[in-house]
Amino acid sequence: WPAALVRPAALVQAWLTEAAQRGGLHCHWQTPMHRLERVPSGWRALNAEGVAVAEAPVTVVAAAFGSHQLLAGDAALMTPPT
């Protein structure tokens, strides 16, 4: 397929829809996250008041320069496990 035929937004939306239909994805749109922390079951997302908004075994951090703040400045958390 030529790259010009791929519409990134539509592709991502299709992936999100499929994952939600399979029960493997819960989106929290327009919900600011202040920090992510490691917990025994995986990850917990906290808002600015420190209230847990979500918890999951896996998380994807796609916050560009905000990633460091989300991970409380712990650079080790931004390194994939070996």
CSV table of C-alpha atoms in Angstrom, one decimal:
chain,number,residue,atom,x,y,z
A,1,TRP,CA,0.0,0.0,0.0
A,2,PRO,CA,1.3,3.4,-0.8
A,3,ALA,CA,1.9,5.5,2.3
A,4,ALA,CA,-0.3,8.2,0.9
A,5,LEU,CA,-3.4,6.0,1.4
A,6,VAL,CA,-2.8,5.6,5.1
A,7,ARG,CA,-4.7,8.0,7.3
A,8,PRO,CA,-2.9,7.9,10.6
A,9,ALA,CA,-5.8,9.2,12.7
A,10,ALA,CA,-8.3,6.7,11.2
A,11,LEU,CA,-5.8,3.9,11.7
A,12,VAL,CA,-5.2,4.7,15.3
A,13,GLN,CA,-9.0,5.1,15.9
A,14,ALA,CA,-9.6,1.7,14.4
A,15,TRP,CA,-6.9,0.2,16.7
A,16,LEU,CA,-8.5,1.9,19.7
A,17,THR,CA,-12.0,0.7,18.8
A,18,GLU,CA,-10.8,-2.9,18.3
A,19,ALA,CA,-9.0,-3.0,21.6
A,20,ALA,CA,-12.0,-1.5,23.4
A,21,GLN,CA,-14.3,-4.1,21.8
A,22,ARG,CA,-12.1,-6.9,23.0
A,23,GLY,CA,-12.2,-5.5,26.5
A,24,GLY,CA,-8.5,-4.7,26.7
A,25,LEU,CA,-8.7,-0.9,26.6
A,26,HIS,CA,-10.3,1.7,28.7
A,27,CYS,CA,-9.7,5.3,27.6
A,28,HIS,CA,-9.8,8.3,30.0
A,29,TRP,CA,-10.2,11.1,27.5
A,30,GLN,CA,-9.6,14.7,28.8
A,31,THR,CA,-8.5,13.3,32.2
A,32,PRO,CA,-5.2,14.9,33.1
A,33,MET,CA,-2.7,12.5,34.7
A,34,HIS,CA,-0.2,13.9,37.1
A,35,ARG,CA,1.9,10.9,37.9
A,36,LEU,CA,2.4,7.2,37.1
A,37,GLU,CA,3.6,4.9,39.8
A,38,ARG,CA,4.7,1.3,39.8
A,39,VAL,CA,2.5,-1.1,41.9
A,40,PRO,CA,2.7,-4.9,42.3
A,41,SER,CA,0.0,-5.3,39.6
A,42,GLY,CA,1.7,-3.0,37.1
A,43,TRP,CA,0.9,0.7,37.0
A,44,ARG,CA,-1.3,3.2,38.7
A,45,ALA,CA,-2.2,6.6,37.2
A,46,LEU,CA,-2.8,9.4,39.7
A,47,ASN,CA,-4.4,12.8,39.2
A,48,ALA,CA,-3.0,16.1,40.7
A,49,GLU,CA,-4.8,15.4,44.0
A,50,GLY,CA,-3.1,11.9,44.2
A,51,VAL,CA,-6.3,10.0,43.6
A,52,ALA,CA,-6.0,6.9,41.5
A,53,VAL,CA,-7.7,7.3,38.2
A,54,ALA,CA,-6.7,4.0,36.6
A,55,GLU,CA,-4.6,0.9,37.2
A,56,ALA,CA,-3.3,-1.5,34.6
A,57,PRO,CA,-0.6,-4.2,34.1
A,58,VAL,CA,0.8,-2.3,31.1
A,59,THR,CA,0.8,1.4,30.2
A,60,VAL,CA,2.0,3.4,27.2
A,61,VAL,CA,3.5,6.7,27.9
A,62,ALA,CA,3.2,9.0,24.9
A,63,ALA,CA,3.6,12.4,26.6
A,64,ALA,CA,6.7,13.7,24.9
A,65,PHE,CA,8.4,16.1,27.2
A,66,GLY,CA,5.8,15.4,29.9
A,67,SER,CA,6.9,11.8,30.2
A,68,HIS,CA,9.6,12.6,32.8
A,69,GLN,CA,7.1,14.4,35.0
A,70,LEU,CA,4.6,11.5,34.8
A,71,LEU,CA,7.2,9.1,36.0
A,72,ALA,CA,8.1,11.4,38.9
A,73,GLY,CA,11.5,12.1,37.4
A,74,ASP,CA,12.6,8.4,37.8
A,75,ALA,CA,14.7,7.9,34.6
A,76,ALA,CA,14.9,4.2,35.4
A,77,LEU,CA,11.2,3.8,34.9
A,78,MET,CA,11.6,5.1,31.3
A,79,THR,CA,14.1,2.4,30.4
A,80,PRO,CA,12.5,-0.8,29.0
A,81,PRO,CA,13.3,-3.9,31.0
A,82,THR,CA,15.9,-6.3,29.6
